[in-house]
Short mmCIF file of C-alpha atoms in Angstrom, two decimals:
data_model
loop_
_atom_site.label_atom_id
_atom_site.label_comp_id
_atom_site.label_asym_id
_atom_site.label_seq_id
_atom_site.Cartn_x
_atom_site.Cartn_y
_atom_site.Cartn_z
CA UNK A 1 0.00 0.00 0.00
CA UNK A 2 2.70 2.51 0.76
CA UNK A 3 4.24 1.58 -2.58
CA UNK A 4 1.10 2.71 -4.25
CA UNK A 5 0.79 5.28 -2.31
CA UNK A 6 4.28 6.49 -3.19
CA UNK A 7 3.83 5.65 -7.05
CA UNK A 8 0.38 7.83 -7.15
CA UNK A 9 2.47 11.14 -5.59
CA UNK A 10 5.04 10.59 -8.31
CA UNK A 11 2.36 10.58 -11.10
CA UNK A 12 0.87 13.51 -9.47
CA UNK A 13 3.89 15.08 -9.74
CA UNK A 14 4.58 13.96 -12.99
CA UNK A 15 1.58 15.23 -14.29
CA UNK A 16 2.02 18.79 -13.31
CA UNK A 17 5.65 18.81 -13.89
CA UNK A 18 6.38 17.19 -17.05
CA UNK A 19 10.01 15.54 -17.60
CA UNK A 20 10.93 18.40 -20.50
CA UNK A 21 10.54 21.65 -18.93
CA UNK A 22 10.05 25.22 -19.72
CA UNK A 23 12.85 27.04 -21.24
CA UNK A 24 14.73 29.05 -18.31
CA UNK A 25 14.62 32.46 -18.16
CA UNK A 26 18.58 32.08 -16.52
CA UNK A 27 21.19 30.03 -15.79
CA UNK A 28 19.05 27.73 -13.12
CA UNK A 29 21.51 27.00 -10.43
CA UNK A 30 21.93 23.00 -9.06
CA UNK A 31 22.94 23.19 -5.41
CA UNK A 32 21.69 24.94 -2.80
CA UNK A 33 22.72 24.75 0.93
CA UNK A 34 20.30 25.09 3.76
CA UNK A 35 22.16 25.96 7.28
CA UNK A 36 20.82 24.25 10.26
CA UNK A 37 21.17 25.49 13.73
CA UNK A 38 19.32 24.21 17.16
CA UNK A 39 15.85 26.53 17.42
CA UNK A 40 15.88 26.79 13.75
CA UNK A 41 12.22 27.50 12.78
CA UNK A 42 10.91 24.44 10.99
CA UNK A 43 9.04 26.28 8.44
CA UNK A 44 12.10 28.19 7.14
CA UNK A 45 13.63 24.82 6.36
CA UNK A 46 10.62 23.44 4.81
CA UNK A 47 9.22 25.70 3.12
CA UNK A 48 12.12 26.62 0.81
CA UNK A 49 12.59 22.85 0.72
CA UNK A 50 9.21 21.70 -0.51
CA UNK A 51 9.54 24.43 -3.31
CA UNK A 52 12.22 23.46 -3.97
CA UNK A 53 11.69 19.32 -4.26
CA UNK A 54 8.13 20.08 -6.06
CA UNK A 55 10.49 22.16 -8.70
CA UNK A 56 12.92 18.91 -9.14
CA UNK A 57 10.44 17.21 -11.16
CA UNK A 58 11.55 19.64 -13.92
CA UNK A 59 15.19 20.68 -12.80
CA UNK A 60 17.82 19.30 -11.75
CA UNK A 61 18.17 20.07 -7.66
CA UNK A 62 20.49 19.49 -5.19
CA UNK A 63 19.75 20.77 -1.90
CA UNK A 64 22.26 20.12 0.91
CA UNK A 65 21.50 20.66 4.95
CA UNK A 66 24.53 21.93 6.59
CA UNK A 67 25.87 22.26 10.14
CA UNK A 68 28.36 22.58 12.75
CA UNK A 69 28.50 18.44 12.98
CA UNK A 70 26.76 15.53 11.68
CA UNK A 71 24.24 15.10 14.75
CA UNK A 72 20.80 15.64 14.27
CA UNK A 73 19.64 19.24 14.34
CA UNK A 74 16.91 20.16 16.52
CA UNK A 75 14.09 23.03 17.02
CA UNK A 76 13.60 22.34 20.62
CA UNK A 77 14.76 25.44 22.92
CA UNK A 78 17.94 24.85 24.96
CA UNK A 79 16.12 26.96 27.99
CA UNK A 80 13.57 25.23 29.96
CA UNK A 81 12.01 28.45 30.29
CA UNK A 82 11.03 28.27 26.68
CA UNK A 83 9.23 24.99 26.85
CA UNK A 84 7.47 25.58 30.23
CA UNK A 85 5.10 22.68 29.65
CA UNK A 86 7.42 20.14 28.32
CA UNK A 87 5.97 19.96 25.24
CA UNK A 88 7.75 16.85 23.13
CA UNK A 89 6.52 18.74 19.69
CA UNK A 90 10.14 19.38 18.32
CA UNK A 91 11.57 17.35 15.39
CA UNK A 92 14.85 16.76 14.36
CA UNK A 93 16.40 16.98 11.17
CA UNK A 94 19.87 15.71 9.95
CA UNK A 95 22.48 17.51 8.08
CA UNK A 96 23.69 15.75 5.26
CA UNK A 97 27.47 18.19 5.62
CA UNK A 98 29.17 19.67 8.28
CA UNK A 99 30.75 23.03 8.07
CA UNK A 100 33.96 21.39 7.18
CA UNK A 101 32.54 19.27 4.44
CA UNK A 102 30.03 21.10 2.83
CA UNK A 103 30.24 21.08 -1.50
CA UNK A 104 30.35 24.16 -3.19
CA UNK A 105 27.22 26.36 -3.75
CA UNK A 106 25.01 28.29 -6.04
CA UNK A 107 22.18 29.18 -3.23
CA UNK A 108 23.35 29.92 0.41
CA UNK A 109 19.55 29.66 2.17
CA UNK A 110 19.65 31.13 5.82
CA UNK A 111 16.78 30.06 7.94
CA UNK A 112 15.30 31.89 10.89
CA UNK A 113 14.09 31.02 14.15
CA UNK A 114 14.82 31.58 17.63
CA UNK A 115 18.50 30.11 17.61
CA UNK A 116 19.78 32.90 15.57
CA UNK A 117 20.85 34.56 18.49
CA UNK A 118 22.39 32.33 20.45
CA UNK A 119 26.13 33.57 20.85
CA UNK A 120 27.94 30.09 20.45
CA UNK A 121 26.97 30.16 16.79
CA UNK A 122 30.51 31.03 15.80
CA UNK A 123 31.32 28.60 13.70
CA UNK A 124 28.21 28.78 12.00
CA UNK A 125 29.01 32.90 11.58
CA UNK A 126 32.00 32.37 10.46
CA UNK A 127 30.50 29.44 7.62
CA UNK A 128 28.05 32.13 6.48
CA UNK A 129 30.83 34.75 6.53
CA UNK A 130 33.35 32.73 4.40
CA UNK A 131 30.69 31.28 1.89
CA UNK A 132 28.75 33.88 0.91
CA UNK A 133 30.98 35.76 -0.94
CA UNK A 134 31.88 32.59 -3.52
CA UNK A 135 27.94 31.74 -4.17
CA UNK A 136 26.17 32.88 -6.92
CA UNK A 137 23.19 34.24 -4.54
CA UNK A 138 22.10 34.51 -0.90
CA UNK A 139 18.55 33.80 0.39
CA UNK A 140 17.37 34.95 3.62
CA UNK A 141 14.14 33.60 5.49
CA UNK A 142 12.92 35.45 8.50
CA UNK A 143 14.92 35.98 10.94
CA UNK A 144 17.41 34.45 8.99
CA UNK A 145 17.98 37.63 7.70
CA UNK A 146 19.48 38.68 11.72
CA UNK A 147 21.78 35.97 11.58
CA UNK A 148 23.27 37.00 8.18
CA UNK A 149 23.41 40.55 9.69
CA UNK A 150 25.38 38.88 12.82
CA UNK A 151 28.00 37.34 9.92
CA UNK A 152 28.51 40.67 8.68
CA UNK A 153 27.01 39.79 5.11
CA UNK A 154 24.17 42.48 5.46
CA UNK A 155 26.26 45.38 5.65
CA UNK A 156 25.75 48.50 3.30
CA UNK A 157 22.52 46.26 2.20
CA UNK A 158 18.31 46.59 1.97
CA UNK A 159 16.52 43.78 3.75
CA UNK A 160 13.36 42.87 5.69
CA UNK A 161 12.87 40.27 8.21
CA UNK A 162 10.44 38.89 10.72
CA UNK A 163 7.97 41.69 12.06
CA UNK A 164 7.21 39.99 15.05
CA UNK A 165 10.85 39.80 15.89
CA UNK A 166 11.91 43.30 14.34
CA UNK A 167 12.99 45.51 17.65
CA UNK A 168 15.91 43.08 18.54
CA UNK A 169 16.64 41.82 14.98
CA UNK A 170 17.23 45.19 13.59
CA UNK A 171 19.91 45.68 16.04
CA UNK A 172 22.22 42.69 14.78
CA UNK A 173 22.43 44.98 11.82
CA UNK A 174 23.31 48.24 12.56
CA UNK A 175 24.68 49.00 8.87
CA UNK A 176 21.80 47.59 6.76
CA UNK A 177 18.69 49.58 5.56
CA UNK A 178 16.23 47.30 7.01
CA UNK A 179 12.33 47.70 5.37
CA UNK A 180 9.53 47.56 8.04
CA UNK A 181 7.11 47.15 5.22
CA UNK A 182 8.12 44.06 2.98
CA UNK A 183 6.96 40.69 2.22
CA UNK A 184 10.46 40.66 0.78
CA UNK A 185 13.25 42.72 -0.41
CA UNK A 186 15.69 42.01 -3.35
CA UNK A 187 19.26 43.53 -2.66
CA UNK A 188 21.27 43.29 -6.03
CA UNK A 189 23.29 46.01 -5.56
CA UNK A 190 26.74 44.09 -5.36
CA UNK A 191 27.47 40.33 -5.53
CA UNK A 192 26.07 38.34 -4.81
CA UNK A 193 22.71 39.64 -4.76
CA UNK A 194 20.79 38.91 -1.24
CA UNK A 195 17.17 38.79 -1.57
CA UNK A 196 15.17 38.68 2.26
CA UNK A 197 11.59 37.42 3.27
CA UNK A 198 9.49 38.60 5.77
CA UNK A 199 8.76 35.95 8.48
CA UNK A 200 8.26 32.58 8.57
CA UNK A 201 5.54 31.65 5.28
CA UNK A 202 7.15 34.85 3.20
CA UNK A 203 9.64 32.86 2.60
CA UNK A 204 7.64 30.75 -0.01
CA UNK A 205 6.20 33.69 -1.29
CA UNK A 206 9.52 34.53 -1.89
CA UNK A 207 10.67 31.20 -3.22
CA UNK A 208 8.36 31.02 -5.79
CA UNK A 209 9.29 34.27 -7.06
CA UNK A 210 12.13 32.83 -6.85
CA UNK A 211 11.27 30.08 -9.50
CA UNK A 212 9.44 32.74 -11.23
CA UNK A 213 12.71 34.46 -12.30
CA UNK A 214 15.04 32.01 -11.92
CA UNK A 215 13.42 29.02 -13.86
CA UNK A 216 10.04 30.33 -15.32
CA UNK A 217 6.45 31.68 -14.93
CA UNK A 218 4.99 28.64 -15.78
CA UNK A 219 6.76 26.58 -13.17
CA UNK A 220 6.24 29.28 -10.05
CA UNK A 221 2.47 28.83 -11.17
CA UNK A 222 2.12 25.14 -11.23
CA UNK A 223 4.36 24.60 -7.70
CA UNK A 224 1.98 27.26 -5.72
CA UNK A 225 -1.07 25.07 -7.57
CA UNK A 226 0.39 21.90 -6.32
CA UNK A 227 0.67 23.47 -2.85
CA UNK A 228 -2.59 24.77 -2.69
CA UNK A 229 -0.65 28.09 -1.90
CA UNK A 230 -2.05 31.46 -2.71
CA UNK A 231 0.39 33.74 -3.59
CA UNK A 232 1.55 36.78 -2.59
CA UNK A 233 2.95 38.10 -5.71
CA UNK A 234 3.95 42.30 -4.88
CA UNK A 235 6.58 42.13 -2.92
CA UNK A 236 5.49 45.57 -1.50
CA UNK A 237 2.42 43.96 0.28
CA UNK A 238 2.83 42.88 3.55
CA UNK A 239 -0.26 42.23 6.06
CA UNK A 240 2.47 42.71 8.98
CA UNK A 241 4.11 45.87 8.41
CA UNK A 242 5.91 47.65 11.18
CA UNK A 243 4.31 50.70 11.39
CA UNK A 244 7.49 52.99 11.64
CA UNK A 245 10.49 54.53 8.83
CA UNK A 246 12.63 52.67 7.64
CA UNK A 247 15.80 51.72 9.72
CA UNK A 248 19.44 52.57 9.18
#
C-alpha cells in the first residue's frame, strides 16, 4: 500500500511537472545549501525545501542541509524556560554536511528562528561569513535575515525580516537599511545579490518568485497550484508591516 501510495504522488507530480521543462529564463543554479542550527524555525527549512523538491520534477536540484557536525539538528529550545510545559513537539532533522565538508554552492539559504541569536553560533558565523561571498546568490528567510546581519554579510545592504521579531533583529544589523514594510526585499546592488523574506511563510512567497525568475512563470504557477498556496505576488504587500520609517 505505501508503494502505491508512493507511485500515485510521483504521477501527481509527474503530471504537473512534465520531464521536459520550460525554457529558463537564466542560468538555473543546481545546489543549494540550507544551514541548520538548534531553534531553527521548521518552516524556514521546509518551506524553501518543498519548493524546492516540487520544482525537481523539472530541474535538476540538489539541496544540501549543513551544520556545525553531523548530529541531528533540533528546534527544541535549549532553555527550559522556553518549553514551560514540556511539550515533546520538536523534530529533528539531519544535516547531510558539516561546516567542514560542505560542496560548493550556487544558493546559500539562511533560515530563521529563535537560535539565531544564540552567541555560540561562531562557527556557524563564520561558515556564512566565508561562503557567501563565492555563491552565486544569498537567500534569507525570517529571521534568517538577523543571523546574516550577525556574519557581517548584510552590511551596506536593503533587507526585511520577521515583524514579530523586528525591535531586537534590527539591532544585529546596525549597517543595513532594514524595510519595516516588505513581504520581501531584493538587494542586487553588489554580488552576490541577497534577496530577504518577511517571516516565517514569506519565505515561499519569496521562493516562488524565486522560481518565477530564476526558472520560469509557468513553473512558479504550477508549484503554488500543487501546494494549494495562494500567492503573494507584490513584494510591496505585507499584512504585517511595522508601522514605523525605515531603519538605518
Amino acid at each position: 500500500m505505501g508503494i502505491l501510495k508512493a507511485l500515485g504522488a510521483a504521477t501527481c507530480l509527474l503530471s504537473i511537472f512534465p520531464i521536459e521543462a520550460a525554457a529558463l529564463t537564466t542560468s538555473a543554479p543546481l545546489t543549494y545549501g540550507i544551514v541548520l542550527f538548534r531553534m531553527f524555525d521548521v518552516l524556514d527549512v521546509h518551506g524553501p525545501t518543498e519548493v524546492l523538491q516540487v520544482l525537481s520534477a523539472s530541474f535538476k536540484t540538489d539541496i544540501v542541509y549543513i551544520a556545525e557536525t553531523m548530529e541531528p539538528v533540533t528546534t527544541r529550545p535549549t532553555l527550559a524556560a522556553m518549553n514551560p510545559l514540556n511539550s515533546s513537539v520538536y523534530p529533528l532533522l539531519p544535516p547531510t554536511h558539516t561546516l567542514a565538508t560542505a560542496p560548493e554552492l550556487d544558493v546559500l539559504i539562511i533560515p530563521g528562528g529563535p537560535g539565531w541569536r544564540d552567541p555560540a553560533l561562531n562557527a556557524t558565523l563564520d561558515y556564512i561569513r566565508a561562503t557567501a561571498p563565492k555563491v552565486k546568490h544569498v537567500i534569507t528567510i525570517c529571521t534568517g535575515a538577523a543571523l546574516a546581519a550577525r556574519a557581517g554579510i548584510m552590511d551596506g545592504r536593503k533587507a526585511t525580516t520577521n515583524k514579530s521579531s523586528w525591535p531586537n533583529a534590527v539591532l544585529a544589523g546596525p549597517n543595513t537599511t532594514w524595510i519595516p514594510s516588505a513581504r520581501w526585499v531584493e538587494d542586487n546592488s553588489s554580488e552576490p545579490p541577497v534577496w530577504s523574506s518577511s517571516g516565517v511563510t514569506a519565505g515561499i512567497d519569496l521562493m516562488l518568485h524565486w522560481v518565477e525568475e530564476k526558472y520560469n512563470k509557468e513553473n512558479a504557477t504550477n508549484i503554488a497550484k500543487f501546494m494549494e498556496h495562494v500567492r503573494i505576488r507584490d513584494p510591496a504587500y505585507d499584512p504585517f508591516a511595522r508601522n514605523e520609517t525605515v531603519s538605518t
